[in-house]
Every structure is written in C-alpha cells, then in structure tokens.
Tab-separated table of C-alpha atoms and ligand atoms in Angstrom:
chain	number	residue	atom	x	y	z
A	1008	UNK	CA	107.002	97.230	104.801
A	1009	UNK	CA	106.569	95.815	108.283
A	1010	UNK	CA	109.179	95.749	110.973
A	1011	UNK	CA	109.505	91.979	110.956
A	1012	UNK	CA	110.304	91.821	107.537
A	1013	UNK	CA	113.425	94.152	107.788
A	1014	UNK	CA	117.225	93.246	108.312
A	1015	UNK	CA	118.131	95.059	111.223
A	1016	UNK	CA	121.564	92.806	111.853
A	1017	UNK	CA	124.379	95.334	112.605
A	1018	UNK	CA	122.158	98.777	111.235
A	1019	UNK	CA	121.268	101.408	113.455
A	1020	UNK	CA	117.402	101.887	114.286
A	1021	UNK	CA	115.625	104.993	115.351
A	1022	UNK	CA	113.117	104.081	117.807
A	1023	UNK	CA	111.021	106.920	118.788
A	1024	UNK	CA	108.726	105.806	121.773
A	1025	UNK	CA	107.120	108.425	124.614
A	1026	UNK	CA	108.323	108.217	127.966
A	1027	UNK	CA	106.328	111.568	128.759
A	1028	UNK	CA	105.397	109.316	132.057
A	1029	UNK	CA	103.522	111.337	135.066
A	1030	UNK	CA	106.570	111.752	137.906
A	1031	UNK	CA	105.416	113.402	141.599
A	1032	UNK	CA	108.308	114.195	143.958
A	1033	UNK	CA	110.599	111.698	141.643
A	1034	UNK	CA	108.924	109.044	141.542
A	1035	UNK	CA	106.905	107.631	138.732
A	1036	UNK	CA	103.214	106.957	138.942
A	1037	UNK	CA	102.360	104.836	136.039
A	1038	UNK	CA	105.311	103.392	134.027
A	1039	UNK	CA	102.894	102.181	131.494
A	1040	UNK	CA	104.666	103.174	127.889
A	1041	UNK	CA	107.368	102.464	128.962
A	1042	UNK	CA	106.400	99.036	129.719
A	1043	UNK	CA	104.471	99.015	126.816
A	1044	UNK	CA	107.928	99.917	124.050
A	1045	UNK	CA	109.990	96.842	125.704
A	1046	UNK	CA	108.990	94.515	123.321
A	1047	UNK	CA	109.535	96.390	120.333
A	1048	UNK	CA	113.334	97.574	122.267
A	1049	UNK	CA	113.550	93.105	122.652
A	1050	UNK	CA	112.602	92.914	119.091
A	1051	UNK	CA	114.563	95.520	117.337
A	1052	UNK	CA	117.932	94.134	119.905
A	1053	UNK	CA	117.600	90.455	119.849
A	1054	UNK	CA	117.838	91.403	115.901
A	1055	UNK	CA	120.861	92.837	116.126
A	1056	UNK	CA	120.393	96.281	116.119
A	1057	UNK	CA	121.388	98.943	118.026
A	1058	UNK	CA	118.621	100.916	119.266
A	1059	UNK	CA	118.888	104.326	119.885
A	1060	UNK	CA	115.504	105.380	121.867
A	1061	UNK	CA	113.834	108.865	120.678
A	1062	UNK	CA	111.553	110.941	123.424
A	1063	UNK	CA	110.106	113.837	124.515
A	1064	UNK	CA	109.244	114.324	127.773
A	1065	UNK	CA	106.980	117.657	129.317
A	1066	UNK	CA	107.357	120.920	127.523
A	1067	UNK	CA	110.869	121.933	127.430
A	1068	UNK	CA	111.746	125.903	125.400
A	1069	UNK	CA	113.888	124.341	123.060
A	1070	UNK	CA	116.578	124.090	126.003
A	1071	UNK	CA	117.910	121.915	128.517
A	1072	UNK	CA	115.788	122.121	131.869
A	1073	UNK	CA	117.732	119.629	134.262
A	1074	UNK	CA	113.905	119.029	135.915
A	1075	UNK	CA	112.668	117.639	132.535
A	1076	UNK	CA	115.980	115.156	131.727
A	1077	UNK	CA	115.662	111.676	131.008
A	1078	UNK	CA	119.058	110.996	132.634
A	1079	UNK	CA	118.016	109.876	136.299
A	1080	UNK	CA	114.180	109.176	136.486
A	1081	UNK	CA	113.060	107.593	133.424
A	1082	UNK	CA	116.577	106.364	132.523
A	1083	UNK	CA	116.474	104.769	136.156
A	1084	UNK	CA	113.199	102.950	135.237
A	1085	UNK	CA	113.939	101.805	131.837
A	1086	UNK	CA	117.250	99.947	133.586
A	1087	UNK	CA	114.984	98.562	136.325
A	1088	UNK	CA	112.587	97.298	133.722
A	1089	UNK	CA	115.517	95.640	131.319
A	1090	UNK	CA	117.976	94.412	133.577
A	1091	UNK	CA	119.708	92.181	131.484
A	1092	UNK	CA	120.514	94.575	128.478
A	1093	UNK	CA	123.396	96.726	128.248
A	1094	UNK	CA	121.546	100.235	128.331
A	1095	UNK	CA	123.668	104.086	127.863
A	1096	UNK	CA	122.742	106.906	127.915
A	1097	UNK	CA	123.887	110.182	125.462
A	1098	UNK	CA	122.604	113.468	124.319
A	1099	UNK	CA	122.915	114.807	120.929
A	1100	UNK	CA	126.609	115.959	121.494
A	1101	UNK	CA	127.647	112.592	122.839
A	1102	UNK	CA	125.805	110.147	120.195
A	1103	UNK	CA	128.285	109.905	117.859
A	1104	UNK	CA	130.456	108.588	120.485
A	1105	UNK	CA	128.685	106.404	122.259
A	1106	UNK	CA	127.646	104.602	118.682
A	1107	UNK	CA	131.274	103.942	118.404
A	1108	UNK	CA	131.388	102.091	121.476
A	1109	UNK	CA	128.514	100.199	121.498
A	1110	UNK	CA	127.484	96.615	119.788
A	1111	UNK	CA	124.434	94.992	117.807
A	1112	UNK	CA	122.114	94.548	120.567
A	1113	UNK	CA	122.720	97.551	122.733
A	1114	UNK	CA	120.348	100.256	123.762
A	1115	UNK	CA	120.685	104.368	123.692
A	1116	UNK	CA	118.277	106.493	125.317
A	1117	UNK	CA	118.912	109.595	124.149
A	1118	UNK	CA	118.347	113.364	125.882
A	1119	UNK	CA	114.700	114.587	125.976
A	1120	UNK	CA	114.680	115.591	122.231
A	1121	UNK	CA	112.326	118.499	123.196
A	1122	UNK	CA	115.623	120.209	124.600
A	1123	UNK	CA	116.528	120.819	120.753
A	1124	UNK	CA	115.528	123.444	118.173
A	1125	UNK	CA	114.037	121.732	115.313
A	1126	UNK	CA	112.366	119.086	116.915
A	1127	UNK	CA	108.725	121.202	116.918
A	1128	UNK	CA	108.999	123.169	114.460
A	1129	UNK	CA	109.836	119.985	112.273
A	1130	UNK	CA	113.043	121.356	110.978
A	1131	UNK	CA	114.096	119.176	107.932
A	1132	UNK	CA	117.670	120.110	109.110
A	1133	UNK	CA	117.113	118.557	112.488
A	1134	UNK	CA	114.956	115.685	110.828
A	1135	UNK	CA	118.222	114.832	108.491
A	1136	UNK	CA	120.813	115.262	111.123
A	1137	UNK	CA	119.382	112.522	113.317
A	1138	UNK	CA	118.393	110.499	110.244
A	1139	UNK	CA	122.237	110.627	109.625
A	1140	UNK	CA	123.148	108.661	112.461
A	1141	UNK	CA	120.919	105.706	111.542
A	1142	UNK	CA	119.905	102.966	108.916
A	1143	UNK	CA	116.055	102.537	109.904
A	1144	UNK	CA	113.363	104.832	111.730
A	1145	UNK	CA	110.590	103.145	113.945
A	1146	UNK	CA	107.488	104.738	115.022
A	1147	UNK	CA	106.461	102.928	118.699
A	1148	UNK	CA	104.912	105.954	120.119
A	1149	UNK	CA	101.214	106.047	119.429
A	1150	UNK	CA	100.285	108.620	121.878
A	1151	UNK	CA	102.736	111.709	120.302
A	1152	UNK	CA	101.924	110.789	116.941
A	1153	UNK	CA	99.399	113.352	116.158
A	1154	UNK	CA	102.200	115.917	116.603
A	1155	UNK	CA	103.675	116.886	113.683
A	1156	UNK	CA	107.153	117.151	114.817
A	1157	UNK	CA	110.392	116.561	113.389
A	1158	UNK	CA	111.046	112.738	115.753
A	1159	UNK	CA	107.496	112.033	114.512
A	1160	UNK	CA	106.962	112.973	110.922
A	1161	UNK	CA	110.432	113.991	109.977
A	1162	UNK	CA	113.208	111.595	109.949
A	1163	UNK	CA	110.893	109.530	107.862
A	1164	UNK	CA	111.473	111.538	104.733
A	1165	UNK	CA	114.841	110.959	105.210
A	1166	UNK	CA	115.128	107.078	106.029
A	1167	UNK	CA	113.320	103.582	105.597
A	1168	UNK	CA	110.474	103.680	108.132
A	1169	UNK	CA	107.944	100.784	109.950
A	1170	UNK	CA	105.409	100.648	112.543
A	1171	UNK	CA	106.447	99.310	115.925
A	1172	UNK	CA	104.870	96.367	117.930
A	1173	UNK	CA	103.093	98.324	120.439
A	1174	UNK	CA	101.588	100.618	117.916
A	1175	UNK	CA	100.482	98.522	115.690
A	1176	UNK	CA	98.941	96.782	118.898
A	1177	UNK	CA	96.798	99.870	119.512
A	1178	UNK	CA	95.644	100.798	116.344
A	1179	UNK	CA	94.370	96.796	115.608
A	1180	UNK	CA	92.798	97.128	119.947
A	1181	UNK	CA	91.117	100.635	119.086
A	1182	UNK	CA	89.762	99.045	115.437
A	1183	UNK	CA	88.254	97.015	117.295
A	1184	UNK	CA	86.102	98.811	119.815
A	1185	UNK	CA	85.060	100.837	116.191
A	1186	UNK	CA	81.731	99.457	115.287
A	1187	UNK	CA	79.210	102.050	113.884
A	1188	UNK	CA	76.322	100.081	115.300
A	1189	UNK	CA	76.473	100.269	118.615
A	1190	UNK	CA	75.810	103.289	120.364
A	1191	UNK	CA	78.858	104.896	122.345
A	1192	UNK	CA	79.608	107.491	124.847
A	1193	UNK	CA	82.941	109.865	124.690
A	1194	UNK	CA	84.267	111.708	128.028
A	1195	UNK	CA	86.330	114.620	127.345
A	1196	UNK	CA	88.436	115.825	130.306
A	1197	UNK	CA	92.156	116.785	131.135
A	1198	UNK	CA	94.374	120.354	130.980
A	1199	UNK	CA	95.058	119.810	127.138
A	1200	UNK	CA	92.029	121.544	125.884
A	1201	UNK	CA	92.780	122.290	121.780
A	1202	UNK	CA	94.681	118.763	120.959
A	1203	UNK	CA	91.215	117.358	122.014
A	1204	UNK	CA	88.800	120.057	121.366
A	1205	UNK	CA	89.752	119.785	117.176
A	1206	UNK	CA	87.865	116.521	117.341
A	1207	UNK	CA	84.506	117.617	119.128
A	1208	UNK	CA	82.698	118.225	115.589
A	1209	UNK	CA	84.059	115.063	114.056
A	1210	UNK	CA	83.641	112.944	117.354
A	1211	UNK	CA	79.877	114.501	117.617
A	1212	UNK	CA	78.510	112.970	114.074
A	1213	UNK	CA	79.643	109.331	115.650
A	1214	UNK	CA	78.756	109.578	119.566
A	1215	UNK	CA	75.593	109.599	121.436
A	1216	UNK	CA	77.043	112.427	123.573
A	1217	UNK	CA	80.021	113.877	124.745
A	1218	UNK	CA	80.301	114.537	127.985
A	1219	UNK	CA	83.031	117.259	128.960
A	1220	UNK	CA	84.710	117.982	131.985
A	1221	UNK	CA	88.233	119.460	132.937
A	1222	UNK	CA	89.535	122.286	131.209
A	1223	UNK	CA	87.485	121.016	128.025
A	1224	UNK	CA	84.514	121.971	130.322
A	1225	UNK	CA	85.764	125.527	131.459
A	1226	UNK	CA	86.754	126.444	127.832
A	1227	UNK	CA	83.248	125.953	126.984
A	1228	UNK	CA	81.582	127.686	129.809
A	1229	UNK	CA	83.657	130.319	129.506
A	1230	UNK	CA	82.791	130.951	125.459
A	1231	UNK	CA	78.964	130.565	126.516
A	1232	UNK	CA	79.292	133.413	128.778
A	1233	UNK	CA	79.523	131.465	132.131
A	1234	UNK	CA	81.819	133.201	134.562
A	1235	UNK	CA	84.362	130.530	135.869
A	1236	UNK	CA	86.397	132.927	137.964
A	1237	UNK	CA	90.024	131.721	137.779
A	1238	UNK	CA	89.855	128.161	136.211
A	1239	UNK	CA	92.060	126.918	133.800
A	1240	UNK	CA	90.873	127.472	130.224
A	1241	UNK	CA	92.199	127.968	126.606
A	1242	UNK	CA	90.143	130.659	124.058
A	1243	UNK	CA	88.313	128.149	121.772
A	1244	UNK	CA	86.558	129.016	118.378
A	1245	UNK	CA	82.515	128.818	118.441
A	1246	UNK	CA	81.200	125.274	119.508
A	1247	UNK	CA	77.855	124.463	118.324
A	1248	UNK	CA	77.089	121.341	119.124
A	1249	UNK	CA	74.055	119.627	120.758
A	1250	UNK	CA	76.028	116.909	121.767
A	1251	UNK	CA	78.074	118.176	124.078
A	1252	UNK	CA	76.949	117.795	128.257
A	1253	UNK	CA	78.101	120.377	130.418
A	1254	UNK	CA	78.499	119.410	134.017
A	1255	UNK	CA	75.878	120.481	135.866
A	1256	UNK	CA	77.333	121.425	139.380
A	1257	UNK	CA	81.364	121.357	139.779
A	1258	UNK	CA	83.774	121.758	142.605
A	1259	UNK	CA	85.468	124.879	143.011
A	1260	UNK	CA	88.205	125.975	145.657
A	1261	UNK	CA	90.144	129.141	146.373
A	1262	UNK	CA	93.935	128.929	147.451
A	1263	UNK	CA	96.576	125.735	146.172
A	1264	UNK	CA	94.755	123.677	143.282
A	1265	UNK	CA	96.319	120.173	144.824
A	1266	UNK	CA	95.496	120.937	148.657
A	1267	UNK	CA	92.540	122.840	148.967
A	1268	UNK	CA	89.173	121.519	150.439
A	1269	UNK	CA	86.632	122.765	147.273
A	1270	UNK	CA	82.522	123.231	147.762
A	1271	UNK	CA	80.131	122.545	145.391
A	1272	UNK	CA	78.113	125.333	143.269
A	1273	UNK	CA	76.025	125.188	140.602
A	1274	UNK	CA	77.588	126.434	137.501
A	1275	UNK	CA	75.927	129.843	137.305
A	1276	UNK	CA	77.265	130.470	140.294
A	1277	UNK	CA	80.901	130.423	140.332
A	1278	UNK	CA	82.372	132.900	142.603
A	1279	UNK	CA	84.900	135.314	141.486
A	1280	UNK	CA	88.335	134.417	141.579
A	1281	UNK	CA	87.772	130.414	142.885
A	1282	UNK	CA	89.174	128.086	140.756
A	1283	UNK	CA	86.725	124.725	138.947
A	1284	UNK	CA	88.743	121.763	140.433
A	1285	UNK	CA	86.171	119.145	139.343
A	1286	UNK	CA	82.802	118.010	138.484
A	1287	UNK	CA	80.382	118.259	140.662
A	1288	UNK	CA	77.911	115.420	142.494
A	1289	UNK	CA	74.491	116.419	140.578
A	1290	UNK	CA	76.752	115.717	137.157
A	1291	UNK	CA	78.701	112.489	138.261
A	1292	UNK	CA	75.086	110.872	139.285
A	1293	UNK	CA	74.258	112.652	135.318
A	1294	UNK	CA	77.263	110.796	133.772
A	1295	UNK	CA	76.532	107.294	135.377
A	1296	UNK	CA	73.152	107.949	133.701
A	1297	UNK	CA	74.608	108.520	130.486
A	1298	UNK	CA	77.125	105.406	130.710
A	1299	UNK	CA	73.877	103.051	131.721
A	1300	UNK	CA	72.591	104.188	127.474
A	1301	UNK	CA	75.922	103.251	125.897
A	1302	UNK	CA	77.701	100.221	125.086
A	1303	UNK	CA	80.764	101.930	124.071
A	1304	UNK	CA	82.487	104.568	126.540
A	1305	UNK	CA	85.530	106.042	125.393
A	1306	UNK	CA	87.703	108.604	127.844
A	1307	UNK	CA	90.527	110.844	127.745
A	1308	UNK	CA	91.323	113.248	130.049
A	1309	UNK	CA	90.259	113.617	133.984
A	1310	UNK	CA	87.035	115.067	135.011
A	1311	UNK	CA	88.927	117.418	137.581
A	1312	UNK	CA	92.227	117.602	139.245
A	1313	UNK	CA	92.213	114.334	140.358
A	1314	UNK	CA	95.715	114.831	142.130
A	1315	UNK	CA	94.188	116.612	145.387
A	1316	UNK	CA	92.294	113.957	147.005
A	1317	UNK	CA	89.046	115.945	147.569
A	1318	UNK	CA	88.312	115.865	143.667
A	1319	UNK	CA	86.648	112.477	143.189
A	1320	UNK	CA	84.637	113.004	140.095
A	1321	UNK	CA	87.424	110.820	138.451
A	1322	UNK	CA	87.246	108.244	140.876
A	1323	UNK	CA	83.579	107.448	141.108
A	1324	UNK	CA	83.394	107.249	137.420
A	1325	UNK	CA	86.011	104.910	136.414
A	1326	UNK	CA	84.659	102.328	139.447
A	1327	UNK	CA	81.180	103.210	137.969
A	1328	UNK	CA	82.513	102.258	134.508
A	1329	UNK	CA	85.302	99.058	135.669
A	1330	UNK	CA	81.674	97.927	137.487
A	1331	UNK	CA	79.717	97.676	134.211
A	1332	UNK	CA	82.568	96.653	132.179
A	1333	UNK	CA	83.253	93.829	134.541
A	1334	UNK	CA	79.397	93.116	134.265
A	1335	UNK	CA	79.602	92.574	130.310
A	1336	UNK	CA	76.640	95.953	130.240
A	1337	UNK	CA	79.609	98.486	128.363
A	1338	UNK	CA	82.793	98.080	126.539
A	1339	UNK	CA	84.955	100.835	128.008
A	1340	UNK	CA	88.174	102.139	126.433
A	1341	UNK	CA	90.452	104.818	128.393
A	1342	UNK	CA	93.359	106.742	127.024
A	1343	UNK	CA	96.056	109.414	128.375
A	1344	UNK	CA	99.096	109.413	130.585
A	1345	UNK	CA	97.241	111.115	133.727
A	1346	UNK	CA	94.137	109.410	132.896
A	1347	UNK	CA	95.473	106.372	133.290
A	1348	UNK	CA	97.824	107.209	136.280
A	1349	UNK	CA	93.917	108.401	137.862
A	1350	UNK	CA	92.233	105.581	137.403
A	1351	UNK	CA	95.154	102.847	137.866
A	1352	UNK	CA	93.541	101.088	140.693
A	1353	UNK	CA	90.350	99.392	138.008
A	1354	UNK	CA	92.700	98.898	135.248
A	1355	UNK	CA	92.776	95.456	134.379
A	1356	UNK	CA	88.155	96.007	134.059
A	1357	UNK	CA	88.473	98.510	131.529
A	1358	UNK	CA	88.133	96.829	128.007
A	1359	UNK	CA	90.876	98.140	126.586
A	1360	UNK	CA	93.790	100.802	128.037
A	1361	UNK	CA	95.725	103.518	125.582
A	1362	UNK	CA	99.004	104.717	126.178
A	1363	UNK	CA	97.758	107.697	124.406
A	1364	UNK	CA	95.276	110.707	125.059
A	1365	UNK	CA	94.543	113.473	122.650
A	1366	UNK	CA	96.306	110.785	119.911
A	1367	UNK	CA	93.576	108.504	120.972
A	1368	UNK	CA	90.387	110.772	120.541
A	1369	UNK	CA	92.235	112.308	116.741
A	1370	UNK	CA	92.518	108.044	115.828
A	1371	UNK	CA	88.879	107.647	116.615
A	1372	UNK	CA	87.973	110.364	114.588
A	1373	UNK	CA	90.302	110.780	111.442
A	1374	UNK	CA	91.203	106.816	111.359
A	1375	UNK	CA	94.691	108.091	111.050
A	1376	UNK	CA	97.493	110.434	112.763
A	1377	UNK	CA	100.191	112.058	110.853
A	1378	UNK	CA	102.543	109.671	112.539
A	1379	UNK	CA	100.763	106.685	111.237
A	1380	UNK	CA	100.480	108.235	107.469
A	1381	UNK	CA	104.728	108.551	107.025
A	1382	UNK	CA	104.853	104.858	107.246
A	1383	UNK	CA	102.571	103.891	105.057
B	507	ADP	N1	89.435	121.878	136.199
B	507	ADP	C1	90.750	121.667	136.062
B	507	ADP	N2	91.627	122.658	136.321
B	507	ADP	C2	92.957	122.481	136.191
B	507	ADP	N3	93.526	121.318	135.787
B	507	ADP	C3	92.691	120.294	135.540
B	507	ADP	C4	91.281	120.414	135.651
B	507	ADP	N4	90.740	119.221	135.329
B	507	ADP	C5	91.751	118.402	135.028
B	507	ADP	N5	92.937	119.032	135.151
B	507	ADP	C6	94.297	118.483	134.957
B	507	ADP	O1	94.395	117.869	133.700
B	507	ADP	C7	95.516	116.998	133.744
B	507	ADP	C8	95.318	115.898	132.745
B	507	ADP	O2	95.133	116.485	131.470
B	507	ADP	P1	95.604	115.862	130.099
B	507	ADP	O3	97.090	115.893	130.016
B	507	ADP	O4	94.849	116.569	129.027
B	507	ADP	O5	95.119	114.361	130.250
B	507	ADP	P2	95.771	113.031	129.656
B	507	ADP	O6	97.250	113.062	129.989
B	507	ADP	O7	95.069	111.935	130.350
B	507	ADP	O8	95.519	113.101	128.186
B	507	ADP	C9	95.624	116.519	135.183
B	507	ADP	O9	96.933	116.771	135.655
B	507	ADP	C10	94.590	117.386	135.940
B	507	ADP	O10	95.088	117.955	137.130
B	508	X15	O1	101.211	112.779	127.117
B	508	X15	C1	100.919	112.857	125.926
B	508	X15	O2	99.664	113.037	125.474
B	508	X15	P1	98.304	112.923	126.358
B	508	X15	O3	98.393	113.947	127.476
B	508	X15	O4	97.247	113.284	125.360
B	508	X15	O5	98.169	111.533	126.877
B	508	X15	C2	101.941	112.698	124.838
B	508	X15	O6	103.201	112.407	125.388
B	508	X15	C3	102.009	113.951	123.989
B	508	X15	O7	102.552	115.001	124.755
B	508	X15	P2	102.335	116.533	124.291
B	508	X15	O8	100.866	116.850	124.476
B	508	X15	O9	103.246	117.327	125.195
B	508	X15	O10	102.730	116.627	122.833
C-alpha cells in the first residue's frame, strides 16, 4: 500500500520521523530532517489527518532528562519551519487530551519517545498502547530505521502501515548511486563504532576500499595491538579484512577533546594517555589518493572530532571530494547527522546528501533495514 493511496480524512496517523538534530549551546546546527519530514507532515495534514509526530532524540535511560526534551529546541524549530499550521505539543500522559482538542489537519509532536520504557526494548505493550491512539502508522525516518525499536518496527504489527515521502525519496536517491560496475570508495568515521562496524564484511565484497577513521579507526588499532592511549573505542570482534585503510599518521591531544591544540604522530607512536582527535596529514594526502581511483565515494561518520577547530581531516576531505564532484571525476554520497552538520558548507556539490548514517551504510549493504521490511 502506498501513502497516497490511503484515506487519511479525519483518522489519526503515526508519523515517526528523527529529529535527533546536532544542538551546541541551544542552538541547532543542521535542521536538515527536519526539513526533510515537512512534506510528508503537508501531505499527511492537507489530507485531513491529524498527525501526531514520533521521535527520539540522544540517548535518554528510559527517563525524562529535561536536556534531551523536544519541548523548547526542536519544538521551537519545527514552529519556525511551519508557520502557518496549528502545531501542540504533548507527552504520553497528555495525548489523549490534546487529541480531543485538536482538528483534521493539526500537528502533535510528541515527548522524546526515548524517555519511555518499551520503546528499545520493543515492548509489544508499548508498541500497542501507542498504536491505540491512532488509525495509520508512517515510517518517514530513514536514518533510525535500522533500530529495531518499538516506534520503528512495533506499532506496525499493530496498525495499517506506509512509507513516507522523504523515505521513499532516499531509498529511490541511494538505488541510484548502486551500480555494481563502477568502482566505489566507502569512508567509515564517527563515535558510533558497532551500528557501522556490522557492515565492514558485507561493505568489503562491494568496495574498492574502506577507508576508516574516527572511533571506527581506534577500535581497529586497538584490536591489532596498537596502543591508542585514551581514545575513544568500542571492543570489536576479529576484523580480517584487506580492505580496510588505516590512517597512517593521526592527531592526538592531551587535556579537553573540543579545545585542545593536538600534534601529529605516527600511529605506532601514540603516547600514553593522549587522546586520537583526528586523522593525520600523511593519511588525508592517502585518502585524496584513494578518492582520485573511485567513481563512487560513499561517507558516514567524521574522520576526527571535527567540532574543535584544529581537527581538519574532515574539512579537507569533503572540499577535496565537493571539488571532484563538482568536476563530474566522482559521484559522492554523504550520510549522518554530524557528518552532515561537518561538512555543511559544500553541500549542495555532493551528489547526493542522507539524513541518515549508520542506516545509510546497513541500506547499502543489506538492500533493506528492519524499518523498511514492516511495510512491505
Ligand atoms: N577520534 C575520535 N574521538 C572521539 N570522538 C570522535 C572521534 N572521531 C569522531 N568523533 C566524533 O564522532 C561524532 C560523529 O559520530 P557519528 O554519530 O557516528 O556520526 P554520524 O552522526 O555522522 O553518523 C562527532 O561528534 C565526532 O566528534
Ligand atoms: O543520528 C542517528 O544516526 P546516525 O548518527 O547514524 O546519523 C539516528 O538518529 C539514530 O540514532 P541512534 O544511533 O541514537 O539510534
């Protein structure tokens, strides 16, 4: 069933999007799915629904945390970005309510739905309970749906379900960057280092290489024995693979991760205790190399911490990569909320942009997400 083929006069619709948006000191640094779910919110209202809006947003315990509500920041932006809708706001407690008030065309953003138990463990309780509230679930929120959670892969077993705009729009976008012919180069970066590491083996039979940075990078080092003092890093099972490229060089620093001036070391030499903040110089001028033998680059994830403005591994490869894009020499595809905040400034030369990250990468390798499956 597809969403424009569905009813939605007077029927309550489910609408889970992600507004897990990057925020500094309370301000938002890339609205970018949020701009991206307002035509599926137009849709769903000029059909007469009334929308109630599903997200997460950060990593909440299963409890409210008043730094990680939707009520001021991303509510705020959502009412900048639709002025002319009528727009509330409820959590769980208050939805009932606030249904009863509201009209065919209005929109409900609901409470970060991370705050509630049931919502990662995929609680069929939880699933049903907010299925109960509704006529119709729709999935606009590409870049969570490789969490099996109970917003994402729940209510579905419990109510009539369809594909949103904007996801359908990035699954048809990233189809079409898939061609087995041409050669193509991934870039692995970023601080989430299993939801993209599951994909290395399955990502390695398709690419020319994969070049890893981050704490992708620092995982691996670490398993091969490489002492990378105090860097961020998750325990990872055996990777054998020939494809991956380790940074040669990277930036490390000792003292605050966002402020500190970092040198350069080679990475057998990482002193004790510093911290890998980025890649180093050697390996950026090795990455452009790589790029130059592609004609496909996709990237999630920074190379480094691209938020203290001495790490500019990030940078210098996404002008290296906008460059050649612009030049017609690569196709370049780039995915993941604080990839995307990095690199803002060449966005319009990438090929395509993703909302999504680690959701991104699993697409390009399983041709599916468990998201995606429930509404088929
Ligand atoms: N070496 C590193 N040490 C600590 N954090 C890092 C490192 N490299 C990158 N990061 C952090 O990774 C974050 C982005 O990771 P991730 O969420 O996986 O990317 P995305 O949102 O683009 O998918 C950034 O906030 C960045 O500071
Ligand atoms: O930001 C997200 O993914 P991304 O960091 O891979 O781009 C999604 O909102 C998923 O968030 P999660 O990794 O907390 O489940």
């Amino acid at each position: 069933m597809k969403i424009e083929e569905v009813s939605f006069t007077d029927k309550v619709v489910l609408l889970r999007v992600d507004y897990n948006v990057p925020v500094l000191d309370g301000k938002i640094l890339d609205s970018i799915r949020i701009v991206r779910s307002l035509q599926t919110i137009r849709f769903l209202s000029n059909r007469g629904a009334k929308v109630v809006l599903l997200t997460h947003f950060g990593k909440p315990k299963a409890r409210y945390e008043q730094s990680l509500s939707l009520k001021r920041i991303v509510f705020s932006e959502l009412q900048t970005l639709l002025p002319d809708m009528k727009l509330f706001f409820s959590d769980l407690s208050g939805l009932n309510d606030i249904l009863s008030v509201t009209k065919s065309g209005d929109v409900i953003l609901l409470e970060n739905i991370r705050f509630y138990e049931g919502e990662i463990e995929n609680r069929d309780t939880f699933s049903s309970m907010l299925a109960s509230y509704a006529d119709f679930y729709v999935n606009d929120a590409f870049s969570v749906s490789h969490r099996k959670h109970a917003s994402v892969i729940g209510i579905p077993k419990f109510l009539p379900s369809v594909m949103g705009l904007s996801l359908k729009d990035e699954i048809s976008w990233i189809q079409k960057f898939q061609s087995p012919d041409i050669p193509f180069l991934v870039i692995m970066g970023g601080a989430k280092v299993s939801s993209k590491l599951q994909m290395i083996s399955v990502l390695s039979e398709q690419a020319q290489h994969i070049f890893v940075g981050g704490g992708i990078a620092n995982s691996i080092m670490r398993q091969k024995g490489i002492n990378i003092g105090k860097s961020l890093y998750e325990n990872i099972p055996l990777i054998n693979c020939d494809k991956i490229v380790l940074p040669v060089d990277v930036l490390v620093l000792k003292g605050d991760i966002y402020k500190s001036e970092p040198v350069v070391v080679d990475i057998r030499y990482i002193p004790q205790g510093w911290t890998v903040c980025d890649i180093g110089f050697a390996s950026v001028i090795h990455l452009k190399r790589l790029i130059d033998n592609v004609g496909i680059v996709l990237w999630s994830g920074t190379l480094g911490i691209s938020e203290n403005e001495h790490c500019n591994a990030t940078d210098e490869i996404a002008s290296y990569i906008a460059h050649r894009t612009n030049s017609g020499m690569v196709k370049s595809i780039i995915g993941g909320g604080d990839t995307l905040s990095a690199t803002i400034k060449y966005r319009d030369s990438f090929s395509y942009v993703s909302v999504a990250g680690s959701a991104f990468l699993t697409y390009i390798a399983q041709d599916t997400l468990p998201g995606i499956e429930q509404l088929l």
